Amino acid sequence: MVLTEEKLKNLYKKEEFKQFILKKGTIMTPSARQFLIDKGIEILKDGAVVTNSKKAEVEEKKEIVEKIIEKPITPKYIGLAGESYFEKPEHMTQISGNILVNKTHERIIFRGKLDSLQAKWLVLQKEFESCENEKLNKDMESVTTFIKKMVLAEVLDIEFEEIKVLGESLDKIKEISHNPKKFFGMGHLFDISVKNSFIVLKLNEMRSISREAEISGVTAFSSERGIVEKREMLKALNRLSSVIYVMMLKGEKGEYGDR
């Protein structure tokens, strides 16, 4: 416990006293000690009166410094501006390590979008299991692994390392999504309607959600001055919508059944 001048003043205002017992382990600040000296109050430590001589005062200050150095009071969290927090406020959350930001921070909003994307994709994967199409289930699991890797990289604040998805590299996915005529013998799916299959419509819904996550990521990782961070994550987000679009093309082609 650190005994400050302010604490002593409050005690003295409530009830004046002539002696003050300094409990074991209590650290008295120099200003607190001076307050007692000025009021002529005896300091009792271990049952004995501590003299108010200059030598004793120097020893007391030395003891205070040594104890503070020995047991530094360090905050549990810090803010972006360097502010200290011993408890995490409800309106704040950890962005990295023990660094706190408001929950409205663009990076936290992005994490929420990514979390929502993953949750909805998993529900869809479960729903698609009823189609009993091995190729569809395999592709859904491939995308699930890809999304989980993005979520992990963001939460741990580490670089996203590219992996294959749908059995292809991210650059190959881009090529396929841009050339449906070459790879599927059909044009782009510009005119999506209720005439399309249930699988294609659900995948299209997830494609739009992935685009929302991508836009949120661009907002979080780029500044008005043109500085862009996490380029590998932004590439992965961009390719995710392409991956889902490729799945839509597969669905339209009939590779996932006729549901």
CSV table of C-alpha atoms in Angstrom, one decimal:
chain,number,residue,atom,x,y,z
A,1,MET,CA,0.0,0.0,0.0
A,2,VAL,CA,1.2,3.5,-0.9
A,3,LEU,CA,0.3,6.2,1.7
A,4,THR,CA,0.0,9.6,0.1
A,5,GLU,CA,-0.4,13.1,1.6
A,6,GLU,CA,-3.9,13.2,0.2
A,7,LYS,CA,-5.0,10.1,2.1
A,8,LEU,CA,-3.5,11.4,5.4
A,9,LYS,CA,-5.2,14.8,4.9
A,10,ASN,CA,-8.6,13.0,4.5
A,11,LEU,CA,-8.0,11.0,7.7
A,12,TYR,CA,-6.9,14.1,9.6
A,13,LYS,CA,-10.0,16.0,8.5
A,14,LYS,CA,-12.3,13.2,9.8
A,15,GLU,CA,-10.5,13.1,13.2
A,16,GLU,CA,-7.3,14.8,14.3
A,17,PHE,CA,-4.6,12.5,15.8
A,18,LYS,CA,-1.2,12.9,17.5
A,19,GLN,CA,0.2,9.6,16.5
A,20,PHE,CA,0.1,7.6,13.3
A,21,ILE,CA,0.9,3.9,13.2
A,22,LEU,CA,2.7,2.9,10.0
A,23,LYS,CA,1.7,-0.6,9.2
A,24,LYS,CA,4.2,-3.2,7.9
A,25,GLY,CA,4.6,-3.1,4.2
A,26,THR,CA,3.1,0.4,3.8
A,27,ILE,CA,5.1,2.9,1.7
A,28,MET,CA,4.9,6.5,2.8
A,29,THR,CA,5.5,9.2,0.2
A,30,PRO,CA,7.9,12.0,1.1
A,31,SER,CA,5.0,14.5,1.0
A,32,ALA,CA,2.9,12.4,3.4
A,33,ARG,CA,5.8,12.2,5.8
A,34,GLN,CA,6.3,15.9,5.6
A,35,PHE,CA,2.6,16.4,6.4
A,36,LEU,CA,3.0,14.4,9.6
A,37,ILE,CA,6.1,16.4,10.5
A,38,ASP,CA,4.4,19.7,10.0
A,39,LYS,CA,1.5,18.7,12.2
A,40,GLY,CA,3.8,17.4,14.9
A,41,ILE,CA,2.4,13.9,14.6
A,42,GLU,CA,4.6,11.0,15.9
A,43,ILE,CA,5.1,8.1,13.5
A,44,LEU,CA,5.0,4.7,15.1
A,45,LYS,CA,6.6,1.8,13.3
A,46,ASP,CA,6.8,-1.7,14.9
A,47,GLY,CA,5.7,-0.1,18.2
A,48,ALA,CA,8.6,2.4,18.3
A,49,VAL,CA,8.5,6.1,17.6
A,50,VAL,CA,10.3,7.0,14.3
A,51,THR,CA,12.4,10.2,14.9
A,52,ASN,CA,11.9,13.1,12.6
A,53,SER,CA,15.5,13.8,12.1
A,54,LYS,CA,17.0,14.6,8.8
A,55,LYS,CA,18.9,11.3,8.8
A,56,ALA,CA,15.7,9.4,9.4
A,57,GLU,CA,13.9,11.3,6.7
A,58,VAL,CA,16.7,10.4,4.2
A,59,GLU,CA,16.6,6.8,5.2
A,60,GLU,CA,12.8,6.8,4.8
A,61,LYS,CA,13.0,8.3,1.3
A,62,LYS,CA,15.7,5.7,0.4
A,63,GLU,CA,13.4,2.9,1.6
A,64,ILE,CA,10.5,4.3,-0.4
A,65,VAL,CA,12.6,4.4,-3.6
A,66,GLU,CA,13.9,0.9,-3.0
A,67,LYS,CA,10.4,-0.5,-2.5
A,68,ILE,CA,9.0,1.2,-5.5
A,69,ILE,CA,11.9,-0.1,-7.7
A,70,GLU,CA,11.4,-3.6,-6.2
A,71,LYS,CA,7.7,-3.7,-6.8
A,72,PRO,CA,6.8,-1.4,-9.7
A,73,ILE,CA,3.2,-0.7,-10.3
A,74,THR,CA,2.6,-1.5,-14.0
A,75,PRO,CA,-0.7,-1.2,-15.8
A,76,LYS,CA,-2.4,-4.3,-17.3
A,77,TYR,CA,-3.3,-2.5,-20.5
A,78,ILE,CA,-2.3,0.5,-22.5
A,79,GLY,CA,-4.1,2.6,-25.1
A,80,LEU,CA,-2.9,3.7,-28.5
A,81,ALA,CA,-2.1,7.2,-27.1
A,82,GLY,CA,-0.1,5.7,-24.2
A,83,GLU,CA,-2.7,5.9,-21.6
A,84,SER,CA,-2.7,3.2,-18.8
A,85,TYR,CA,-5.5,0.9,-17.7
A,86,PHE,CA,-5.5,-1.5,-14.8
A,87,GLU,CA,-8.9,-2.9,-15.9
A,88,LYS,CA,-10.3,-3.2,-19.3
A,89,PRO,CA,-13.2,-0.8,-19.9
A,90,GLU,CA,-16.4,-2.3,-21.3
A,91,HIS,CA,-16.3,-0.1,-24.4
A,92,MET,CA,-12.7,-1.2,-25.3
A,93,THR,CA,-11.1,-4.4,-26.5
A,94,GLN,CA,-7.7,-5.8,-27.2
A,95,ILE,CA,-6.4,-5.1,-30.7
A,96,SER,CA,-3.0,-6.7,-30.2
A,97,GLY,CA,-1.3,-8.0,-27.0
A,98,ASN,CA,-2.3,-5.7,-24.2
A,99,ILE,CA,-3.1,-2.7,-26.4
A,100,LEU,CA,-6.7,-1.5,-26.1
A,101,VAL,CA,-8.8,0.4,-28.6
A,102,ASN,CA,-12.5,1.4,-28.7
A,103,LYS,CA,-14.8,-1.3,-30.1
A,104,THR,CA,-15.7,1.2,-32.9
A,105,HIS,CA,-12.1,1.0,-34.2
A,106,GLU,CA,-12.0,0.2,-37.9
A,107,ARG,CA,-9.8,-2.9,-37.2
A,108,ILE,CA,-12.3,-4.2,-34.7
A,109,ILE,CA,-15.2,-3.6,-37.1
A,110,PHE,CA,-13.3,-5.6,-39.7
A,111,ARG,CA,-12.8,-8.5,-37.3
A,112,GLY,CA,-16.6,-8.4,-36.6
A,113,LYS,CA,-17.3,-8.7,-40.4
A,114,LEU,CA,-14.8,-11.5,-40.7
A,115,ASP,CA,-16.3,-13.3,-37.7
A,116,SER,CA,-19.8,-12.9,-39.2
A,117,LEU,CA,-18.6,-14.2,-42.5
A,118,GLN,CA,-17.2,-17.3,-41.0
A,119,ALA,CA,-20.3,-18.0,-38.9
A,120,LYS,CA,-22.6,-17.7,-41.9
A,121,TRP,CA,-20.4,-19.8,-44.0
A,122,LEU,CA,-20.3,-22.6,-41.4
A,123,VAL,CA,-24.1,-22.6,-41.3
A,124,LEU,CA,-24.3,-22.8,-45.1
A,125,GLN,CA,-21.8,-25.7,-45.0
A,126,LYS,CA,-24.0,-27.6,-42.6
A,127,GLU,CA,-27.0,-26.8,-44.7
A,128,PHE,CA,-25.3,-28.1,-47.9
A,129,GLU,CA,-24.5,-31.4,-46.3
A,130,SER,CA,-28.1,-32.4,-47.0
A,131,CYS,CA,-27.3,-32.1,-50.8
A,132,GLU,CA,-25.1,-35.2,-50.3
A,133,ASN,CA,-22.8,-34.0,-53.1
A,134,GLU,CA,-19.2,-35.0,-52.3
A,135,LYS,CA,-17.7,-32.4,-54.6
A,136,LEU,CA,-19.7,-29.6,-53.0
A,137,ASN,CA,-18.8,-30.8,-49.5
A,138,LYS,CA,-15.1,-30.9,-50.4
A,139,ASP,CA,-15.2,-27.4,-51.9
A,140,MET,CA,-17.1,-26.0,-48.9
A,141,GLU,CA,-14.5,-27.4,-46.5
A,142,SER,CA,-11.7,-26.0,-48.6
A,143,VAL,CA,-13.2,-22.5,-48.3
A,144,THR,CA,-13.8,-23.0,-44.5
A,145,THR,CA,-10.1,-23.8,-44.0
A,146,PHE,CA,-9.2,-20.6,-46.0
A,147,ILE,CA,-11.6,-18.4,-44.0
A,148,LYS,CA,-10.4,-19.8,-40.7
A,149,LYS,CA,-6.8,-19.1,-41.6
A,150,MET,CA,-7.7,-15.5,-42.4
A,151,VAL,CA,-9.5,-15.1,-39.0
A,152,LEU,CA,-6.5,-16.6,-37.2
A,153,ALA,CA,-4.0,-14.4,-38.9
A,154,GLU,CA,-6.1,-11.3,-38.1
A,155,VAL,CA,-6.7,-12.2,-34.4
A,156,LEU,CA,-3.0,-13.1,-33.8
A,157,ASP,CA,-1.9,-10.1,-35.9
A,158,ILE,CA,0.4,-12.3,-38.0
A,159,GLU,CA,1.0,-12.4,-41.7
A,160,PHE,CA,-1.5,-14.4,-43.8
A,161,GLU,CA,0.4,-17.1,-45.6
A,162,GLU,CA,-1.3,-18.2,-48.9
A,163,ILE,CA,-2.7,-21.7,-49.3
A,164,LYS,CA,-4.5,-23.4,-52.1
A,165,VAL,CA,-8.3,-23.2,-52.1
A,166,LEU,CA,-10.5,-25.4,-54.3
A,167,GLY,CA,-7.2,-27.1,-55.2
A,168,GLU,CA,-5.9,-24.0,-56.9
A,169,SER,CA,-3.5,-21.1,-56.1
A,170,LEU,CA,-5.0,-17.7,-55.5
A,171,ASP,CA,-3.6,-16.4,-58.8
A,172,LYS,CA,-5.2,-19.3,-60.7
A,173,ILE,CA,-8.5,-18.6,-58.9
A,174,LYS,CA,-8.4,-15.1,-60.2
A,175,GLU,CA,-7.7,-16.3,-63.8
A,176,ILE,CA,-10.6,-18.8,-63.6
A,177,SER,CA,-13.1,-16.3,-62.2
A,178,HIS,CA,-12.2,-13.8,-65.0
A,179,ASN,CA,-12.6,-16.3,-67.8
A,180,PRO,CA,-15.7,-18.5,-67.3
A,181,LYS,CA,-16.0,-19.0,-71.0
A,182,LYS,CA,-12.6,-20.6,-71.1
A,183,PHE,CA,-13.0,-22.8,-68.1
A,184,PHE,CA,-16.7,-23.5,-68.0
A,185,GLY,CA,-17.9,-22.8,-71.5
A,186,MET,CA,-20.3,-20.1,-70.3
A,187,GLY,CA,-20.5,-16.3,-69.8
A,188,HIS,CA,-20.4,-14.4,-66.5
A,189,LEU,CA,-23.4,-14.8,-64.2
A,190,PHE,CA,-24.6,-11.2,-64.5
A,191,ASP,CA,-28.3,-11.9,-64.4
A,192,ILE,CA,-28.8,-13.8,-61.1
A,193,SER,CA,-32.5,-14.5,-60.4
A,194,VAL,CA,-34.8,-17.0,-58.7
A,195,LYS,CA,-34.5,-19.1,-61.8
A,196,ASN,CA,-31.0,-20.0,-60.7
A,197,SER,CA,-30.5,-23.0,-58.4
A,198,PHE,CA,-30.8,-22.8,-54.7
A,199,ILE,CA,-27.1,-23.6,-54.3
A,200,VAL,CA,-26.1,-20.8,-56.7
A,201,LEU,CA,-28.3,-18.3,-54.9
A,202,LYS,CA,-26.9,-19.2,-51.5
A,203,LEU,CA,-23.4,-19.0,-52.7
A,204,ASN,CA,-24.2,-15.6,-54.3
A,205,GLU,CA,-25.4,-14.4,-50.9
A,206,MET,CA,-22.1,-15.4,-49.3
A,207,ARG,CA,-20.2,-13.8,-52.1
A,208,SER,CA,-21.8,-10.4,-51.3
A,209,ILE,CA,-21.1,-10.9,-47.6
A,210,SER,CA,-17.4,-11.6,-48.5
A,211,ARG,CA,-17.3,-8.3,-50.4
A,212,GLU,CA,-18.6,-6.4,-47.4
A,213,ALA,CA,-15.7,-8.0,-45.3
A,214,GLU,CA,-13.3,-7.0,-48.0
A,215,ILE,CA,-14.4,-3.4,-48.1
A,216,SER,CA,-14.2,-3.3,-44.3
A,217,GLY,CA,-10.6,-4.7,-44.5
A,218,VAL,CA,-9.6,-2.0,-47.0
A,219,THR,CA,-10.9,0.6,-44.7
A,220,ALA,CA,-9.0,-0.9,-41.7
A,221,PHE,CA,-5.7,-1.4,-43.5
A,222,SER,CA,-5.4,1.7,-45.7
A,223,SER,CA,-5.1,5.4,-44.8
A,224,GLU,CA,-6.1,8.6,-46.6
A,225,ARG,CA,-2.4,9.2,-47.2
A,226,GLY,CA,-2.2,6.1,-49.4
A,227,ILE,CA,-0.4,3.9,-46.8
A,228,VAL,CA,-1.6,0.3,-47.1
A,229,GLU,CA,-0.9,-2.4,-44.5
A,230,LYS,CA,-1.6,-6.1,-44.6
A,231,ARG,CA,-1.5,-6.4,-48.3
A,232,GLU,CA,-1.5,-10.2,-48.2
A,233,MET,CA,-4.7,-10.1,-46.2
A,234,LEU,CA,-6.4,-7.7,-48.6
A,235,LYS,CA,-5.4,-10.0,-51.5
A,236,ALA,CA,-6.9,-13.0,-49.6
A,237,LEU,CA,-10.1,-11.1,-49.0
A,238,ASN,CA,-10.3,-10.1,-52.7
A,239,ARG,CA,-9.7,-13.7,-53.8
A,240,LEU,CA,-12.3,-15.0,-51.4
A,241,SER,CA,-15.2,-13.5,-53.4
A,242,SER,CA,-13.5,-14.9,-56.6
A,243,VAL,CA,-13.4,-18.3,-55.0
A,244,ILE,CA,-17.1,-18.2,-54.1
A,245,TYR,CA,-17.9,-17.0,-57.7
A,246,VAL,CA,-16.0,-20.0,-59.1
A,247,MET,CA,-18.2,-22.2,-56.9
A,248,MET,CA,-21.2,-20.4,-58.3
A,249,LEU,CA,-20.0,-21.2,-61.9
A,250,LYS,CA,-19.5,-24.8,-60.8
A,251,GLY,CA,-23.1,-24.9,-59.4
A,252,GLU,CA,-24.5,-23.3,-62.6
A,253,LYS,CA,-22.6,-25.9,-64.6
A,254,GLY,CA,-24.3,-28.7,-62.6
A,255,GLU,CA,-21.2,-29.9,-60.8
A,256,TYR,CA,-22.9,-29.7,-57.4
A,257,GLY,CA,-26.1,-31.5,-58.4
A,258,ASP,CA,-29.5,-30.1,-59.5
A,259,ARG,CA,-30.9,-28.7,-56.3
